[in-house]
Amino acid sequence: MTTQPLLKISLGDRIERNFIALMLGLMTMITFSNVVIRKLQEKDFWRSDWFEPWAEPLSTFGLQSLETTVFLFAWMGIVGTAYMIRINSQLGVDVALNYLSPSWRKAAALFAVGACLLYTLLLLKGSWDYWAPFANLPPTDGRIIPEGFKTRYLNQGYYEVNDIVMPAWAQFLGDWFNDGDQYEKIPRFIPYFALPLGIGMFLWRYLRVARDIVQNRANMIIASHDSEDLVDEAAAKADKD
Amino acid sequence: MEALYLFILVILLLLVGVPIAVSLGLSSILFLLVYSDSSLASVAQTLFSAFEGHYTLLAIPFFILASSFMSTGGVAKRIIRFSIACVGHFHGGLAIAGVFACMMFAALSGSSPATVVAIGSIVIAAMRKVGYSKDFAAGVICNAGTLGILIPPSIVMVVYAAATDVSVGRMFLAGVIPGLLAGTMLMVSIYFYARYKGMPKGVWAGWAEVFSAARGASWGLFLVVIILGGIYGGYFTPTEAAAVAAVYAFIVSMFIYRDMGPLKTAEGQTPLSLRKHPQALLTAWFHPDTRETLYDAGRLSITLLFIIANALILKHVLTDEQIPQTIANAMLAAGLGPVMFLVMVNVILLIGGQFMEPSGLIVIVAPLVFPIAIELGIDPIHLGIIMVVNMEIGMITPPVGLNLFVTSGVAGMSVMRVVKAATPWLGILFVFLIMVTYIPWLSTFLPTYFMGPEIITR
């Protein structure tokens, strides 16, 4: 039913795919390691002398693992969605669309992509307003439509996350964002950057989808169901057998 | 009545082909801008905290990853061999074995379409070969595949638990008896239908085959022990269990079954031995197969999680505006009893389930009906299982039944033909839904037995 534009795997695609794979792989391994460390801590040898040089760093790792995983999760979920828009992998309902004539379908698709763009623009303003103060940048004025940047706002560059310790090599950020004071934990604007970055990528991707629809290269912005790949895979497998 | 506009807007956006996630998110944002004084920044924060603040939801990508390694790693093949060895000699044996295999695979994977693909792509072809009709084969597997979300682990249960703050462990336990019951009901009906139709039966290959097949499948099936044993033995949380399961599945498929990764060889040849190729211990982590599986699992998870994140924005709006409480009070004032209430929940979910993806629907409906259920004295775990069974039925009813699409792909039939083929067996699931709805014991016995009575905090 859906006509997917032929996708050539470019360098950008490979980067984004590997990004998704890497995030998921890291999340899994960190959570798994944390379980192992916690189990080891209950053992006797954890307190013995020969293990001492290991116990300290492993415990530190364990303490930071939960928050790290959760932030990787957010990065995968938000920045990864931008790639889902590119490969037309968002789920939707195509029942009504299938009854429409091609020209009405195009109109519906244009309306749908318009709705997506509206969503993205609203969220983009929201993300910027939320993230900017953490990076000592001005949020925008106005409730719905940005009306220039605020001149009076609180610098929140000193906000830190709860658990993740700031590595020494990154302390130069203290000079830039924290009046020269060192960060104990990493500053908040780092993990939260997923929002403006990810939503900004949505905007770029939806604009491209809109262009494709206008030029009749695509007629939908949704995959009618998430089974396309599963089906292709299964069909390929069935052919082999 | 503002809430009504909200839902109408969601449905309208869905119908013109706006992605589910954006329909939910955009409607909620517009509603907030018009009816409250929240800022856009707070919406963005809600979106981020959907990931940051819901540790339970982390279990979803991990379970999907575990099941991806299991499906590509040839576990399905071994499970099917084992179930044929066990029940293949009955009338309609291969069909019964198909259901049995779906039940076992459901205990490794949390999703229904994945179960249909893993088991269906092998069993449907095998059934055709020994003379079953294509429609019978597809109908049976399409139905049995829905057990994927009822037999723990289950992604839909994780979502329900995250949306209503009940324990994932309880939900998983609650699914065991209903899952076994539904599977048994399907198998028994197939048996009688097969006797009546005189369908082919296989030969009993003897206990030796049963044991040897069991040994082959045991590496995969041990995952169930890890997940359930780990959670209930208090070794780890459900989220951690899912991560451990994913790592275990990776090791089994890479180094033991060797159906993927660096030790894999061409079809039909013995895979390479790890002892002779120890470098595989390092290369396996970055092997293209690993990356491909990680990406595939990531893709599925992201699609699902973005819907859930936006449904959480909607949930946020609903609770902020006290909408569930308003509805609850109106309904209680109208003298609604538990029986009628559950009928209504079933109807809403059955209709909704035909249009929406299960996880998103649960996130939206659960907070709406949850307070009413508690008010009426319905057990939250029981309510959760009712919702899951409704979602199962939603997956095999048109127009949006994921299992239908997947089965049509696997069996190479049109979706309409799969719908017709699945319908007779759908009756069994309906009977099962009525049983689950009105016999709370089925879902509450195990959790209460193992974890003590549910404490309801209002």
CSV table of C-alpha atoms in Angstrom, one decimal, chain B residues 9-257:
chain,number,residue,atom,x,y,z
B,9,LEU,CA,-8.8,16.0,17.7
B,10,VAL,CA,-6.6,12.9,18.3
B,11,ILE,CA,-8.9,10.8,16.2
B,12,LEU,CA,-9.2,13.3,13.4
B,13,LEU,CA,-5.5,13.7,13.2
B,14,LEU,CA,-5.1,9.9,13.2
B,15,LEU,CA,-7.5,9.5,10.4
B,16,VAL,CA,-5.8,11.9,8.0
B,17,GLY,CA,-2.6,9.9,8.4
B,18,VAL,CA,-0.7,11.9,11.1
B,19,PRO,CA,1.6,9.5,12.9
B,20,ILE,CA,0.2,8.2,16.2
B,21,ALA,CA,2.9,9.8,18.3
B,22,VAL,CA,2.4,13.3,16.7
B,23,SER,CA,-1.4,13.0,16.9
B,24,LEU,CA,-1.2,12.4,20.7
B,25,GLY,CA,1.5,15.0,21.3
B,26,LEU,CA,0.1,17.8,19.1
B,27,SER,CA,-3.5,17.4,20.5
B,28,SER,CA,-2.1,17.6,24.0
B,29,ILE,CA,0.0,20.6,23.3
B,30,LEU,CA,-2.8,22.5,21.6
B,31,PHE,CA,-5.1,21.6,24.5
B,32,LEU,CA,-2.6,22.9,27.1
B,33,LEU,CA,-2.1,26.1,25.2
B,34,VAL,CA,-5.8,26.8,24.9
B,35,TYR,CA,-7.1,25.6,28.3
B,36,SER,CA,-4.3,26.0,30.7
B,37,ASP,CA,-1.4,28.4,31.2
B,38,SER,CA,1.4,25.8,30.9
B,39,SER,CA,4.4,26.8,28.9
B,40,LEU,CA,5.9,25.0,25.9
B,41,ALA,CA,9.0,24.5,27.9
B,42,SER,CA,7.1,22.3,30.4
B,43,VAL,CA,5.9,20.2,27.5
B,44,ALA,CA,9.4,19.6,26.3
B,45,GLN,CA,10.4,18.7,29.9
B,46,THR,CA,7.6,16.2,30.0
B,47,LEU,CA,8.8,14.6,26.8
B,48,PHE,CA,12.3,14.3,28.2
B,49,SER,CA,11.2,13.0,31.5
B,50,ALA,CA,9.2,10.3,29.7
B,51,PHE,CA,12.6,8.7,29.2
B,52,GLU,CA,14.4,10.1,32.1
B,53,GLY,CA,11.8,9.5,34.8
B,54,HIS,CA,10.4,6.1,33.7
B,55,TYR,CA,13.0,3.5,34.6
B,56,THR,CA,10.5,0.8,34.1
B,57,LEU,CA,10.1,1.7,30.4
B,58,LEU,CA,13.8,0.9,30.0
B,59,ALA,CA,12.8,-2.8,30.1
B,60,ILE,CA,11.2,-2.4,26.7
B,61,PRO,CA,14.3,-1.9,24.5
B,62,PHE,CA,16.1,-4.7,26.5
B,63,PHE,CA,13.3,-7.2,26.0
B,64,ILE,CA,13.0,-6.3,22.3
B,65,LEU,CA,16.8,-6.8,22.0
B,66,ALA,CA,16.7,-10.2,23.8
B,67,SER,CA,13.9,-11.3,21.5
B,68,SER,CA,15.8,-10.0,18.4
B,69,PHE,CA,18.8,-12.1,19.3
B,70,MET,CA,16.5,-15.1,19.9
B,71,SER,CA,14.7,-14.8,16.7
B,72,THR,CA,17.7,-14.4,14.5
B,73,GLY,CA,19.7,-16.9,16.5
B,74,GLY,CA,17.7,-20.0,15.6
B,75,VAL,CA,16.0,-20.5,19.0
B,76,ALA,CA,12.7,-20.7,17.2
B,77,LYS,CA,13.8,-23.6,15.1
B,78,ARG,CA,14.8,-25.6,18.2
B,79,ILE,CA,11.7,-24.7,20.1
B,80,ILE,CA,9.6,-25.9,17.2
B,81,ARG,CA,11.5,-29.2,17.0
B,82,PHE,CA,10.9,-29.7,20.7
B,83,SER,CA,7.2,-29.0,20.5
B,84,ILE,CA,6.7,-31.3,17.5
B,85,ALA,CA,8.5,-34.0,19.4
B,86,CYS,CA,6.1,-33.5,22.3
B,87,VAL,CA,2.7,-33.1,20.7
B,88,GLY,CA,3.2,-33.8,17.0
B,89,HIS,CA,1.7,-37.2,17.1
B,90,PHE,CA,-1.8,-36.1,17.9
B,91,HIS,CA,-4.5,-35.4,15.3
B,92,GLY,CA,-3.7,-31.9,14.0
B,93,GLY,CA,-0.4,-32.4,15.7
B,94,LEU,CA,1.6,-29.8,13.7
B,95,ALA,CA,-1.0,-27.2,14.4
B,96,ILE,CA,-1.0,-28.0,18.1
B,97,ALA,CA,2.8,-28.0,18.1
B,98,GLY,CA,2.7,-24.5,16.4
B,99,VAL,CA,0.5,-23.2,19.3
B,100,PHE,CA,2.8,-24.9,21.9
B,101,ALA,CA,5.9,-23.3,20.2
B,102,CYS,CA,4.2,-19.9,20.2
B,103,MET,CA,3.6,-20.3,23.9
B,104,MET,CA,7.2,-21.1,24.6
B,105,PHE,CA,8.5,-18.3,22.3
B,106,ALA,CA,6.1,-16.0,24.1
B,107,ALA,CA,7.9,-16.7,27.3
B,108,LEU,CA,11.1,-15.5,25.7
B,109,SER,CA,9.7,-12.5,23.9
B,110,GLY,CA,7.4,-9.7,24.9
B,111,SER,CA,5.8,-9.0,21.6
B,112,SER,CA,3.1,-10.7,19.5
B,113,PRO,CA,4.2,-9.8,16.0
B,114,ALA,CA,7.7,-11.1,16.8
B,115,THR,CA,6.2,-14.4,18.0
B,116,VAL,CA,4.3,-14.8,14.8
B,117,VAL,CA,7.3,-14.1,12.7
B,118,ALA,CA,9.6,-16.3,14.6
B,119,ILE,CA,7.3,-19.3,14.8
B,120,GLY,CA,5.0,-18.7,11.9
B,121,SER,CA,7.7,-18.4,9.2
B,122,ILE,CA,8.8,-21.9,9.9
B,123,VAL,CA,5.6,-23.7,11.1
B,124,ILE,CA,3.2,-22.4,8.4
B,125,ALA,CA,5.5,-23.7,5.6
B,126,ALA,CA,5.9,-27.0,7.4
B,127,MET,CA,2.1,-27.4,7.8
B,128,ARG,CA,1.5,-26.7,4.1
B,129,LYS,CA,4.0,-29.4,3.3
B,130,VAL,CA,2.1,-32.1,5.2
B,131,GLY,CA,-1.2,-31.1,3.7
B,132,TYR,CA,-2.9,-28.6,6.0
B,133,SER,CA,-4.7,-25.8,4.2
B,134,LYS,CA,-2.9,-22.4,4.1
B,135,ASP,CA,-5.9,-20.7,5.8
B,136,PHE,CA,-6.0,-23.1,8.7
B,137,ALA,CA,-2.3,-22.7,9.3
B,138,ALA,CA,-2.3,-19.0,9.1
B,139,GLY,CA,-5.5,-18.7,11.2
B,140,VAL,CA,-4.0,-20.8,14.0
B,141,ILE,CA,-0.6,-19.1,14.1
B,142,CYS,CA,-2.1,-15.6,13.9
B,143,ASN,CA,-4.1,-16.3,17.0
B,144,ALA,CA,-1.5,-18.2,18.9
B,145,GLY,CA,1.0,-15.5,18.3
B,146,THR,CA,-1.1,-13.0,20.4
B,147,LEU,CA,0.0,-15.0,23.4
B,148,GLY,CA,3.3,-13.1,23.0
B,149,ILE,CA,2.0,-10.2,25.1
B,150,LEU,CA,0.1,-12.3,27.6
B,151,ILE,CA,2.7,-14.8,28.6
B,152,PRO,CA,5.5,-13.0,30.5
B,153,PRO,CA,7.7,-11.1,29.7
B,154,SER,CA,5.4,-8.7,28.0
B,155,ILE,CA,6.0,-5.2,26.6
B,156,VAL,CA,2.4,-4.3,27.0
B,157,MET,CA,2.4,-5.2,30.7
B,158,VAL,CA,5.6,-3.1,31.2
B,159,VAL,CA,3.7,-0.2,29.7
B,160,TYR,CA,0.6,-0.8,31.9
B,161,ALA,CA,2.8,-1.0,34.9
B,162,ALA,CA,4.6,2.3,34.0
B,163,ALA,CA,1.3,4.1,33.3
B,164,THR,CA,-0.4,3.0,36.6
B,165,ASP,CA,2.5,2.5,38.9
B,166,VAL,CA,1.7,-1.1,39.7
B,167,SER,CA,4.6,-3.6,40.0
B,168,VAL,CA,5.9,-5.2,36.8
B,169,GLY,CA,6.7,-8.4,38.7
B,170,ARG,CA,3.1,-8.8,39.7
B,171,MET,CA,1.8,-8.2,36.2
B,172,PHE,CA,4.2,-10.8,34.8
B,173,LEU,CA,3.1,-13.4,37.4
B,174,ALA,CA,-0.5,-12.6,36.8
B,175,GLY,CA,-0.1,-13.4,33.1
B,176,VAL,CA,1.1,-17.0,33.7
B,177,ILE,CA,-2.2,-18.8,34.4
B,178,PRO,CA,-4.2,-16.9,31.8
B,179,GLY,CA,-1.5,-17.5,29.2
B,180,LEU,CA,-1.4,-21.2,29.9
B,181,LEU,CA,-5.1,-21.4,29.9
B,182,ALA,CA,-5.5,-19.5,26.6
B,183,GLY,CA,-2.9,-21.7,24.9
B,184,THR,CA,-4.5,-24.9,26.2
B,185,MET,CA,-7.9,-23.7,25.0
B,186,LEU,CA,-6.5,-23.2,21.6
B,187,MET,CA,-4.7,-26.5,21.5
B,188,VAL,CA,-7.8,-28.5,22.7
B,189,SER,CA,-10.1,-26.8,20.2
B,190,ILE,CA,-7.6,-27.6,17.4
B,191,TYR,CA,-7.4,-31.2,18.6
B,192,PHE,CA,-11.2,-31.7,18.4
B,193,TYR,CA,-11.5,-29.8,15.1
B,194,ALA,CA,-8.7,-32.0,13.7
B,195,ARG,CA,-10.4,-35.2,14.8
B,196,TYR,CA,-13.6,-34.0,13.3
B,197,LYS,CA,-11.9,-33.0,10.0
B,198,GLY,CA,-9.6,-36.0,10.0
B,199,MET,CA,-6.5,-33.9,9.8
B,200,PRO,CA,-3.0,-35.5,9.4
B,201,LYS,CA,-1.1,-36.6,12.5
B,202,GLY,CA,2.6,-37.0,12.8
B,203,VAL,CA,4.5,-40.0,14.2
B,204,TRP,CA,5.6,-40.4,17.7
B,205,ALA,CA,9.4,-40.2,17.5
B,206,GLY,CA,10.0,-41.6,20.9
B,207,TRP,CA,11.3,-40.2,24.2
B,208,ALA,CA,14.8,-40.1,22.8
B,209,GLU,CA,13.8,-37.4,20.3
B,210,VAL,CA,11.9,-35.5,23.0
B,211,PHE,CA,15.0,-35.4,25.2
B,212,SER,CA,17.4,-34.6,22.5
B,213,ALA,CA,15.1,-31.8,21.2
B,214,ALA,CA,14.7,-30.5,24.7
B,215,ARG,CA,18.5,-30.4,25.1
B,216,GLY,CA,18.7,-28.3,21.9
B,217,ALA,CA,16.0,-25.9,23.0
B,218,SER,CA,17.1,-25.7,26.7
B,219,TRP,CA,19.7,-23.0,26.1
B,220,GLY,CA,17.0,-20.7,24.8
B,221,LEU,CA,14.3,-21.8,27.2
B,222,PHE,CA,16.7,-21.2,30.2
B,223,LEU,CA,16.1,-17.5,29.5
B,224,VAL,CA,12.6,-17.9,31.1
B,225,VAL,CA,14.3,-19.1,34.2
B,226,ILE,CA,16.7,-16.1,34.2
B,227,ILE,CA,13.9,-13.6,33.7
B,228,LEU,CA,11.3,-15.0,36.1
B,229,GLY,CA,13.6,-16.6,38.6
B,230,GLY,CA,15.7,-13.5,38.7
B,231,ILE,CA,12.8,-11.2,39.3
B,232,TYR,CA,11.0,-13.3,41.9
B,233,GLY,CA,14.2,-14.6,43.5
B,234,GLY,CA,14.9,-10.9,44.3
B,235,TYR,CA,18.2,-10.9,42.2
B,236,PHE,CA,17.2,-8.0,40.1
B,237,THR,CA,14.5,-5.6,39.0
B,238,PRO,CA,12.4,-6.4,35.9
B,239,THR,CA,14.5,-3.8,34.0
B,240,GLU,CA,17.7,-5.4,35.0
B,241,ALA,CA,16.3,-8.8,34.2
B,242,ALA,CA,15.6,-7.6,30.7
B,243,ALA,CA,19.2,-6.4,30.3
B,244,VAL,CA,20.6,-9.7,31.6
B,245,ALA,CA,18.2,-11.5,29.2
B,246,ALA,CA,19.6,-9.5,26.3
B,247,VAL,CA,23.2,-10.2,27.2
B,248,TYR,CA,22.4,-13.9,27.7
B,249,ALA,CA,20.5,-14.1,24.4
B,250,PHE,CA,23.6,-12.5,22.7
B,251,ILE,CA,25.9,-15.1,24.2
B,252,VAL,CA,23.7,-18.0,23.3
B,253,SER,CA,23.2,-17.0,19.7
B,254,MET,CA,26.8,-16.0,19.2
B,255,PHE,CA,28.8,-18.7,20.9
B,256,ILE,CA,26.4,-21.6,21.6
B,257,TYR,CA,23.9,-21.9,18.7
